[in-house]
Short mmCIF file of C-alpha atoms in Angstrom, two decimals:
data_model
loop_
_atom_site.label_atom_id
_atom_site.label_comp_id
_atom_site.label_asym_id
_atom_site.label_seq_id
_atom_site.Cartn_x
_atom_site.Cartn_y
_atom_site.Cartn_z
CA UNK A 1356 0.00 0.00 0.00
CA UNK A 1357 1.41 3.61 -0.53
CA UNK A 1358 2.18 6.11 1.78
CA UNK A 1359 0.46 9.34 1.68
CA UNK A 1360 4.06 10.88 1.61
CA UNK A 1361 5.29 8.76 -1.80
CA UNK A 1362 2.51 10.56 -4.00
CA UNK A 1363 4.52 14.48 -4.07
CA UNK A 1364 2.47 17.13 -4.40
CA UNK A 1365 -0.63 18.54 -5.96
CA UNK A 1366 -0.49 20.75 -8.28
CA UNK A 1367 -3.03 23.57 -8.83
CA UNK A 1368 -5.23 24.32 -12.14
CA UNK A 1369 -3.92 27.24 -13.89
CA UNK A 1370 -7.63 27.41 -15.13
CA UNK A 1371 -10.08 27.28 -12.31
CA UNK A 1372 -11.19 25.43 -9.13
CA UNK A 1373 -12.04 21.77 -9.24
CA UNK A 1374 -15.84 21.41 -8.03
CA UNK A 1375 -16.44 17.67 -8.70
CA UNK A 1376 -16.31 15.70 -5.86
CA UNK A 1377 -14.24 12.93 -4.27
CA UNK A 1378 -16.33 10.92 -1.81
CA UNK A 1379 -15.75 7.47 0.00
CA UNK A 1380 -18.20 6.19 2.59
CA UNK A 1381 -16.72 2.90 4.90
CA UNK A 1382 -19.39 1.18 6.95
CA UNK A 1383 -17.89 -0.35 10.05
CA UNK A 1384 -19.57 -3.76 11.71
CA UNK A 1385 -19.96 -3.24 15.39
CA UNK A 1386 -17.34 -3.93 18.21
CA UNK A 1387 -17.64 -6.69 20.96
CA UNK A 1388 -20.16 -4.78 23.55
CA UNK A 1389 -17.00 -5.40 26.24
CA UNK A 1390 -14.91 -3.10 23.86
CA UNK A 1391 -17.59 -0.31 22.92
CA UNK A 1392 -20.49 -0.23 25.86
CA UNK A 1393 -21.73 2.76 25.03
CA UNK A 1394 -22.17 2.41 21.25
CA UNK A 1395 -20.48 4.97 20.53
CA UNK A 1396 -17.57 3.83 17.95
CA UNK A 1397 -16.09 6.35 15.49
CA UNK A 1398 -17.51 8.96 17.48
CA UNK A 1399 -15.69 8.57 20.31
CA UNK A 1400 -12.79 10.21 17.60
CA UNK A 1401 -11.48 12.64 19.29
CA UNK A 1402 -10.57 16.08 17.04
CA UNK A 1403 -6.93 15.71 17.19
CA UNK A 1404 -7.07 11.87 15.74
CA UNK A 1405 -10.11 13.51 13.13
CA UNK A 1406 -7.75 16.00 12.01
CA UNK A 1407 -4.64 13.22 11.65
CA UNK A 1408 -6.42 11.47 8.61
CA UNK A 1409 -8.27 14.94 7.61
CA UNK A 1410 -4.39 16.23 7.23
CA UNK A 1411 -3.82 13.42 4.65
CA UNK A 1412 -6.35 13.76 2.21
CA UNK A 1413 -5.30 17.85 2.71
CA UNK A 1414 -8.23 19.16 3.96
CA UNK A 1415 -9.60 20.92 7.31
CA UNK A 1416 -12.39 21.49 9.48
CA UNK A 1417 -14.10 25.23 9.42
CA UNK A 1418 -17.28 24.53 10.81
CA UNK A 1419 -19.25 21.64 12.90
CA UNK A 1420 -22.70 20.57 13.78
CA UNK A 1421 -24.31 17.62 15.41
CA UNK A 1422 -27.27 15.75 16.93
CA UNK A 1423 -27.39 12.36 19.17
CA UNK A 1424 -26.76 10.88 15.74
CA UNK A 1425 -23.93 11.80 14.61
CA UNK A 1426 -21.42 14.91 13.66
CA UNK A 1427 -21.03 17.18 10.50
CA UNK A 1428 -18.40 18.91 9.58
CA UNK A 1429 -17.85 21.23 7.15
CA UNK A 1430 -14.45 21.68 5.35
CA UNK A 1431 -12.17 23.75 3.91
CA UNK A 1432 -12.75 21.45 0.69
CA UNK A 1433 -16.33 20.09 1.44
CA UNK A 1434 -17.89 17.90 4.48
CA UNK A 1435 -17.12 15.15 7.07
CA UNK A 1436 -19.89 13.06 8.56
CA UNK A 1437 -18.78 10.59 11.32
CA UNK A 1438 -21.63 8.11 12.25
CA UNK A 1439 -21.11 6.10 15.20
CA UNK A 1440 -20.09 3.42 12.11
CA UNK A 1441 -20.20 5.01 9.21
CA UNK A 1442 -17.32 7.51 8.15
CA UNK A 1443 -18.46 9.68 4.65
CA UNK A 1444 -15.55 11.83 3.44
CA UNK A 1445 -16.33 14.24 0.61
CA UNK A 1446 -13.82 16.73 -1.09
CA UNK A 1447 -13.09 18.79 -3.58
CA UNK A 1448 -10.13 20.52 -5.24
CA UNK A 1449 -7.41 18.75 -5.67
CA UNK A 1450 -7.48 17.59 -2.54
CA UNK A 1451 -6.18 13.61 -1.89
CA UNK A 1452 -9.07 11.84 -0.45
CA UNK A 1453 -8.23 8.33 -0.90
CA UNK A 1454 -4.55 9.35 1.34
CA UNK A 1455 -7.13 9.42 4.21
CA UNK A 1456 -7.60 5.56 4.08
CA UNK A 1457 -4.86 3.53 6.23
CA UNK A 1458 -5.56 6.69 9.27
CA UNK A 1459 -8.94 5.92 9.05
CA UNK A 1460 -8.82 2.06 8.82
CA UNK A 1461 -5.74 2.11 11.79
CA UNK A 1462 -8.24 4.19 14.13
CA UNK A 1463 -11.26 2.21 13.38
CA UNK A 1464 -9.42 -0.54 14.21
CA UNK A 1465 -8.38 0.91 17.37
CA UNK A 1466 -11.89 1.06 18.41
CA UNK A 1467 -12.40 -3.08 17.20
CA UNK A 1468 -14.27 -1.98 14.67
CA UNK A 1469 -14.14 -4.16 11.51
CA UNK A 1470 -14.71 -2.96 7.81
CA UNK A 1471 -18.03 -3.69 6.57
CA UNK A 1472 -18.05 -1.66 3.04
CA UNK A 1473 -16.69 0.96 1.30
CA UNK A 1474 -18.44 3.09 -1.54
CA UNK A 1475 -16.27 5.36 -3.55
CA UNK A 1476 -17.89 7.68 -5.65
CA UNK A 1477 -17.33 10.97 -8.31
CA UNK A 1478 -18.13 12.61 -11.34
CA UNK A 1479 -15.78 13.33 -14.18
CA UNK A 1480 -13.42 15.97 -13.20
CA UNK A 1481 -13.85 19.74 -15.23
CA UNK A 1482 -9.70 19.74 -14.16
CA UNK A 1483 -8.63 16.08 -14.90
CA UNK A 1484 -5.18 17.06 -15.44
CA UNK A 1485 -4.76 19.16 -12.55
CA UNK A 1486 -5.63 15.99 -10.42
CA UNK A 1487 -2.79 14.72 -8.30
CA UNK A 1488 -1.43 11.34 -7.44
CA UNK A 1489 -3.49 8.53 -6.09
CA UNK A 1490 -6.77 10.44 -8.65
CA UNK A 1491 -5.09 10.98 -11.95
CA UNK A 1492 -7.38 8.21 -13.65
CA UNK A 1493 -10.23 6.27 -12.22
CA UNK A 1494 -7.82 3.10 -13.13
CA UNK A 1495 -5.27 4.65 -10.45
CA UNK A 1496 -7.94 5.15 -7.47
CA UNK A 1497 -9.72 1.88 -7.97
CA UNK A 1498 -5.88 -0.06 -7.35
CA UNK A 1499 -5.32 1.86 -4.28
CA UNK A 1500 -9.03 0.81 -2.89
CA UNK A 1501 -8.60 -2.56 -3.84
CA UNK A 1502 -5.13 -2.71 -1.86
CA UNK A 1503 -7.67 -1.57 0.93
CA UNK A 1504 -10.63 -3.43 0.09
CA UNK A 1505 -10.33 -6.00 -2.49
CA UNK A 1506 -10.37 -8.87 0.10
CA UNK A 1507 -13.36 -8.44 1.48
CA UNK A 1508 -16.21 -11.19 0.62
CA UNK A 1509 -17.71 -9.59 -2.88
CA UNK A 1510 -14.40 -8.26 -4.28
CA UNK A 1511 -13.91 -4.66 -5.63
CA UNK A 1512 -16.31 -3.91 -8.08
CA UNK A 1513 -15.72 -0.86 -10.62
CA UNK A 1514 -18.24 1.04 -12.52
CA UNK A 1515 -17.94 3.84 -15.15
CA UNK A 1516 -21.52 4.33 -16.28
CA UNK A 1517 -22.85 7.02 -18.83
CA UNK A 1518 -23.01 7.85 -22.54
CA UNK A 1519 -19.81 6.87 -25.22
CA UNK A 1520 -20.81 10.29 -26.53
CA UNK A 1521 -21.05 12.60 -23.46
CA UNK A 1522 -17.80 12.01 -21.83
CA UNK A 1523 -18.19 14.64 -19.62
CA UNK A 1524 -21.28 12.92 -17.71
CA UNK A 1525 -19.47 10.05 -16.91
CA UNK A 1526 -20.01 8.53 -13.04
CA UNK A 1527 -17.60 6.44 -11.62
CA UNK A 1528 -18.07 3.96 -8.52
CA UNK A 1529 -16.06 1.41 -6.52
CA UNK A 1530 -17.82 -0.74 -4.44
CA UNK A 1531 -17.08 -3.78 -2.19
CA UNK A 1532 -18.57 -5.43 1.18
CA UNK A 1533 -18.80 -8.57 3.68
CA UNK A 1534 -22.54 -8.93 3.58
CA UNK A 1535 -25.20 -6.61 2.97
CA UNK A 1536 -25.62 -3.56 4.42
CA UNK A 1537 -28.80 -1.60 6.33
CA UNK A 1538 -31.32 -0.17 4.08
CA UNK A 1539 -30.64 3.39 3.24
CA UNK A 1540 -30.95 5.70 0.28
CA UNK A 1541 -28.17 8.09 -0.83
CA UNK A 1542 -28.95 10.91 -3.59
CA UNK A 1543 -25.95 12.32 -4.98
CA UNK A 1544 -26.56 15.51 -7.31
CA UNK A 1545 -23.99 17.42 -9.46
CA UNK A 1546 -24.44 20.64 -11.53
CA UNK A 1547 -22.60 22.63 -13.99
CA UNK A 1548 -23.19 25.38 -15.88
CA UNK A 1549 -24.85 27.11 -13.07
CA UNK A 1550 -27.47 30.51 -14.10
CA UNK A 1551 -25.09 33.71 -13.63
CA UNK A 1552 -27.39 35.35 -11.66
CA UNK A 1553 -27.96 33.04 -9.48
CA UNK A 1554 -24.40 31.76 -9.13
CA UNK A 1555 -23.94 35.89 -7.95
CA UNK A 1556 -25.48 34.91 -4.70
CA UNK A 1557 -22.41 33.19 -3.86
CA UNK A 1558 -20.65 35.63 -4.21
CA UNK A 1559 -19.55 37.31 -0.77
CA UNK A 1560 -18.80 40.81 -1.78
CA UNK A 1561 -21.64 41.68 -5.00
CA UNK A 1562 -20.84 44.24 -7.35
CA UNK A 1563 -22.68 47.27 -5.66
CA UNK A 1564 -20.09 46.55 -2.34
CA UNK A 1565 -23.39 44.98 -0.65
CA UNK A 1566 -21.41 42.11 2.00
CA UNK A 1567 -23.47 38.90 1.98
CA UNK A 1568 -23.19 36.02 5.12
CA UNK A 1569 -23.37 32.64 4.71
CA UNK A 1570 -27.20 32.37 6.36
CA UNK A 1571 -28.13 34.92 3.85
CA UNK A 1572 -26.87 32.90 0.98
CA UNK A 1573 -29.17 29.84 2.11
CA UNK A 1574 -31.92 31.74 2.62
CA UNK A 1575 -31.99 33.98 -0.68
CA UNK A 1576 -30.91 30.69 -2.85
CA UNK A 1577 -33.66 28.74 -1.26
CA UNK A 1578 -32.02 26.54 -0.14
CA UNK A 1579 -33.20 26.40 3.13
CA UNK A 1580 -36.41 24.74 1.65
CA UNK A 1581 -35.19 21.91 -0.18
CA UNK A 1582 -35.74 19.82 3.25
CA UNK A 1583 -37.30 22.18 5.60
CA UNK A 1584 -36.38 20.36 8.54
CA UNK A 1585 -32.69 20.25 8.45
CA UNK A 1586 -30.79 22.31 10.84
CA UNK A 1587 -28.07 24.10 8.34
CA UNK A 1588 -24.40 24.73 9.33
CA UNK A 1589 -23.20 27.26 6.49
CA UNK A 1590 -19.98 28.69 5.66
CA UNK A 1591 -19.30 31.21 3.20
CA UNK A 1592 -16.06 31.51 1.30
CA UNK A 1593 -13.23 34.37 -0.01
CA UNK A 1594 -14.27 35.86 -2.35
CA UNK A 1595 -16.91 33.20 -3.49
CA UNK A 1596 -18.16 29.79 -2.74
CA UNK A 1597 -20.79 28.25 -0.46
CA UNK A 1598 -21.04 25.27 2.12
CA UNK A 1599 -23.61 23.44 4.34
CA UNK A 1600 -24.64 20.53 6.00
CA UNK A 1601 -27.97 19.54 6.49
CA UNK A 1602 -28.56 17.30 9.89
CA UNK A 1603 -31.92 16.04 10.79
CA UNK A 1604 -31.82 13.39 13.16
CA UNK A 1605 -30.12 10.59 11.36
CA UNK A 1606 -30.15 12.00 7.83
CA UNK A 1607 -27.62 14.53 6.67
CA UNK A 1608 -27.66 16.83 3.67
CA UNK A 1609 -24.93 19.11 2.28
CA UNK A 1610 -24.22 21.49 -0.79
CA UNK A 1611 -20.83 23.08 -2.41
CA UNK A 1612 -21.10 25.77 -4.81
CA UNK A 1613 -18.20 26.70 -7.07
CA UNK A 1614 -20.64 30.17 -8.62
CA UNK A 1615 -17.31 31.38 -10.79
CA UNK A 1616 -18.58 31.81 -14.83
CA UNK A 1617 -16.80 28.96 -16.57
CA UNK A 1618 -16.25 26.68 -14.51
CA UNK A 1619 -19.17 26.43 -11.82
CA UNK A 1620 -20.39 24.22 -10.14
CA UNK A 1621 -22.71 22.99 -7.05
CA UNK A 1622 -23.56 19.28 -5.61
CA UNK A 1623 -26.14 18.26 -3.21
CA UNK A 1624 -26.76 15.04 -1.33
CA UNK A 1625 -28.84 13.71 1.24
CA UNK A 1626 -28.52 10.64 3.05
CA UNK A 1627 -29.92 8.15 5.34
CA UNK A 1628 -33.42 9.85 5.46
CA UNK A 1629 -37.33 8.13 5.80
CA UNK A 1630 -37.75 7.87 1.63
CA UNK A 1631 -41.14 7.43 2.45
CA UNK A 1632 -41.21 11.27 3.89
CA UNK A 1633 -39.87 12.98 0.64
CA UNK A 1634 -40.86 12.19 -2.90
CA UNK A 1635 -37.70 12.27 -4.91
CA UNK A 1636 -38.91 14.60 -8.13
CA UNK A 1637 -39.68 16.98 -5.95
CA UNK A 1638 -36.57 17.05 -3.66
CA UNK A 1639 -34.67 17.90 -7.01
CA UNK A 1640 -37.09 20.65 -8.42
CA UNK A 1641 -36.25 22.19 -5.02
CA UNK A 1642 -32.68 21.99 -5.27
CA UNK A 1643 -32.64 23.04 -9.16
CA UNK A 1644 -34.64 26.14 -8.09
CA UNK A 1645 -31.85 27.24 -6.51
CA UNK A 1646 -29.35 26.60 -9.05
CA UNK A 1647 -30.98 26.83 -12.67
CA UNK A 1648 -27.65 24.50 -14.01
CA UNK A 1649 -27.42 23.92 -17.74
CA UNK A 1650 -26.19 19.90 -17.01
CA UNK A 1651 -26.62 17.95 -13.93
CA UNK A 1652 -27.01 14.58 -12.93
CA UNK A 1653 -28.52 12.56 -10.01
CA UNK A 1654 -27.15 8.94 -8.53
CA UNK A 1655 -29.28 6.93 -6.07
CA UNK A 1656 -27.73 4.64 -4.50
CA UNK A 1657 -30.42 2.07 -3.04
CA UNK A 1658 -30.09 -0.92 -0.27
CA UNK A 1659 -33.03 -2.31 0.79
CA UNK A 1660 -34.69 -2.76 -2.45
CA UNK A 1661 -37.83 -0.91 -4.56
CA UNK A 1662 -40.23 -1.50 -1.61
CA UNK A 1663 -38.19 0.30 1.05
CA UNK A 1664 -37.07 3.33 -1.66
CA UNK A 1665 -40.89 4.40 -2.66
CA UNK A 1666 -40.04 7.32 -5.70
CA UNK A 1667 -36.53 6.81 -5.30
CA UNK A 1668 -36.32 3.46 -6.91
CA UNK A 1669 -38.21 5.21 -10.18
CA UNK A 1670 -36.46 7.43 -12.55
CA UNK A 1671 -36.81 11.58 -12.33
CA UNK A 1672 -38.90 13.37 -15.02
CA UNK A 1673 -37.82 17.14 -14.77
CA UNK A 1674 -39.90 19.71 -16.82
CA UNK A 1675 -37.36 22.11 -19.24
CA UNK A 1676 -34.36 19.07 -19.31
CA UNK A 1677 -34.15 16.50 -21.54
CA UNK A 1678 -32.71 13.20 -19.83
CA UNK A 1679 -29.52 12.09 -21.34
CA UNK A 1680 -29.18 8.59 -19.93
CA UNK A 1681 -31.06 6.87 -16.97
CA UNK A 1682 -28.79 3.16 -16.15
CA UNK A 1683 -29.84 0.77 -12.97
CA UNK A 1684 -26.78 -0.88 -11.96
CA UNK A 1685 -27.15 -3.61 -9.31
CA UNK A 1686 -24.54 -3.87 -6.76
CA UNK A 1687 -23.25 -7.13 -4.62
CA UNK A 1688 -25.08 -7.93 -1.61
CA UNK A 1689 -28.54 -6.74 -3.31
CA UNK A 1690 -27.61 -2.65 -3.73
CA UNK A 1691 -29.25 -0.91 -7.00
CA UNK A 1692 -27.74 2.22 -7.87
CA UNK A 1693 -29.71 4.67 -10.12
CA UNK A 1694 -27.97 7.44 -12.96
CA UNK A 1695 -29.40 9.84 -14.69
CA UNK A 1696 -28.22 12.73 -16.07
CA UNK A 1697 -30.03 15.88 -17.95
CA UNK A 1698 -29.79 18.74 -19.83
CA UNK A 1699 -31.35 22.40 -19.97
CA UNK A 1700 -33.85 21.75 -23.12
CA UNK A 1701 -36.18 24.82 -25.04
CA UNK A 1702 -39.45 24.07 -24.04
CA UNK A 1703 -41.92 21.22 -25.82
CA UNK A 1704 -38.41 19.37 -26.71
CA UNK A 1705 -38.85 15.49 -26.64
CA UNK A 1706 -36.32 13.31 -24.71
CA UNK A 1707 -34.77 10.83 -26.91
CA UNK A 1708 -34.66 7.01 -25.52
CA UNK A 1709 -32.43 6.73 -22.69
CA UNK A 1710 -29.25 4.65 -23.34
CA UNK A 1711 -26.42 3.11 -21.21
CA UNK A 1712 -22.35 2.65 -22.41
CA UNK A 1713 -19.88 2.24 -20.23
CA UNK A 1714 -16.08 2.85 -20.02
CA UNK A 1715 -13.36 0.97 -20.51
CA UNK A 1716 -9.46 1.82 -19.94
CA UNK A 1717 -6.47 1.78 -22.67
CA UNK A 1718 -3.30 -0.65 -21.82
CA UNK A 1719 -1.87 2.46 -20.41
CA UNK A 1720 -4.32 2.60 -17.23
CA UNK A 1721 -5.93 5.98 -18.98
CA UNK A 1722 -9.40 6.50 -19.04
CA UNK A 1723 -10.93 5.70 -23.05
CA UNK A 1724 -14.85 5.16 -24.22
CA UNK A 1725 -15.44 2.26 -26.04
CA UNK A 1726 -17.80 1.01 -27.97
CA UNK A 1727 -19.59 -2.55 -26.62
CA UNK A 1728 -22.60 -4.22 -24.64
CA UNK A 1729 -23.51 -3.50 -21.70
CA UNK A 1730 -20.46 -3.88 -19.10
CA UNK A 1731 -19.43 -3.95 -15.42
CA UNK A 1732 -15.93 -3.68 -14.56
CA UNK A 1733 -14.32 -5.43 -12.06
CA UNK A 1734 -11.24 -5.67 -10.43
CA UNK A 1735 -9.45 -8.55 -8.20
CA UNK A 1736 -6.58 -6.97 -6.06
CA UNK A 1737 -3.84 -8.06 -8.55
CA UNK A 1738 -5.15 -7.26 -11.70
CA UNK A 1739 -8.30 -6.07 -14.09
CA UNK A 1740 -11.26 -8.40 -15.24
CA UNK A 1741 -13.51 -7.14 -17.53
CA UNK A 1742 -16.92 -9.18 -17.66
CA UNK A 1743 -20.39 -9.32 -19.45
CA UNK A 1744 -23.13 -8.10 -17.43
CA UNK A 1745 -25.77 -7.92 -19.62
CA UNK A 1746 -28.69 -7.35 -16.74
CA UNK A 1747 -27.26 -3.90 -15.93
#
């Protein structure tokens, strides 16, 4: 396994500011009762040993936020959630997530707490190039998790799902576990191409000197009703750029916003909520309201199955976008995740019929479309399998 010192430095886009996402999620299995009594596992973290892995993947802590269930953090490059055994890491930049791994895995273990899963998730980078060392290619990041995770019982699974044609709507997922996990629903939302004016509320100094705060950014961009019941931590950036987290009882939402012309961006997610209290469609018209992007796309990530996930087992229909490509991909140990992705249409346009392509990678390890069936790629720890899956 590499050390987080062996992979040099980042280097920094000469262009703009990377918003696309990094984020890895590792469910833990609980500790003998004589080891943990009061339940309280990863929380019982204390800052100092938080901040050890958090140095790692070159990121810090600016704000915080909790309930009985668990704690929020926001970062310097996105948000921390630590769940008694769950740990959901999310950054942006060119920050080093995956360098957070062994310091994570060597505390947990201090605690006798033993790996359940791990979900790695992302978009495709506006800066690939920029990216540093273990995230240059999807190829690279999916050898480092399986170093981590390719022995437990399903093997590390790899998926690059979206359209040959639209390279830039490509998601990519690792995923392995022991058994399978808790029924929960995860939305993960990205958007580019954000509306200029209301990217400008974002901004923290507007163009008529007018100073805006953080808790007047969430209120003006509405996004203090998407889910009306969160309590939202916010922080607002120099000169530009927004973050929250959302925490209501055990579900947690949070949003980045990257408002510069050119390059913007913003994400949302929410996690671990009742899906029968929200009906998906309209979760998303909420957060689009706020945002107005040209592109975005949405990933559900299901466990539980259809029954337990009400709307969000069923695709989105979203009036004024056209969807590009909706895919179900099943995951081991009974897991469905759910793509789509959209864009900004005139009007009485007609959406084409969705289709589904996947990626492949060149001899060289780089990431290359190709042309073929339907396909899930896998890797064992030691090398690259690529195998039909013609139910995806």
């Amino acid at each position: 396994m590499p050390s987080a010192d062996s992979w040099g430095s980042s280097p920094a886009s000469p262009i703009g500011f990377e918003g696309y996402e990094k984020r890895l999620e590792i469910t833990f299995s609980d500790a003998p009762v004589f080891e943990d009594p009061c339940g309280r596992g990863l929380r019982a973290l204390s800052r100092e040993q938080i901040d050890s892995f958090l140095d790692l993947a070159r990121c810090t802590i600016v704000s915080q936020l909790s309930d009985k269930h668990f704690d929020s953090y926001v970062l310097s490059e996105s948000s921390l959630f630590v769940y008694p055994h769950k740990v959901v890491l999310k950054t942006c930049g060119t920050t080093k997530l995956l360098l957070s791994i062994p310091r994570i895995l060597e505390l947990a273990a201090e605690l006798s707490l033993p790996v359940l899963s791990v979900k790695y998730s992302r978009g495709t980078f506006i800066f690939p190039g920029a990216q540093p060392a273990p995230h240059r290619s999807f190829s690279e990041e999916v050898s480092v998790l399986n170093g981590f995770f390719g022995g437990l019982k399903s093997g590390g699974n790899a998926y690059v799902i979206g359209d040959t044609f639209k390279p830039n709507k490509k998601w990519h997922v690792y995923y392995a576990t022991e058994e399978p996990e808790q029924p929960m629903v995860t939305l993960e939302m990205c958007m580019t191409g954000l509306d200029v004016k209301k990217a400008a509320v974002f901004f923290k100094n507007s163009a008529d000197g007018r100073c805006s705060s953080a808790k007047e950014m969430t209120k003006l961009s509405g996004i203090s009703e998407i889910i009306p019941e969160m309590e939202i931590c916010d922080f607002e950036f120099d000169p530009c750029g927004y973050s929250m987290n959302g925490v209501f009882g055990p579900a947690a939402s949070t949003i980045h916003v990257t408002p510069e012309e050119g390059f913007s961006y913003a994400s949302y997610e929410a996690m671990n909520f009742d899906p029968s209290s929200l009906v998906y469609s309209d979760v998303i018209k909420r957060v689009l309201a706020g945002f107005s992007p040209s592109d975005f796309s949405v990933a559900v990530t299901i466990f539980g199955g259809h029954g337990f996930a009400k709307s969000w087992a069923k695709g989105a229909d979203v009036d004024s976008y056209m969807c590009d490509d909706l895919v179900e991909q099943e995951l081991p140990g009974g897991g469905l995740l759910m793509y789509q992705s959209f864009t900004a249409i005139a009007p009485g346009a007609v959406s084409p019929r969705s289709t589904l392509e996947m990626d492949g990678w060149s001899s060289d390890g780089m990431e290359t479309s190709v042309n073929s069936d339907d396909m899930c790629i896998c890797w064992d720890a030691g090398k690259k399998v690529v195998k039909k899956d013609v139910d995806a």
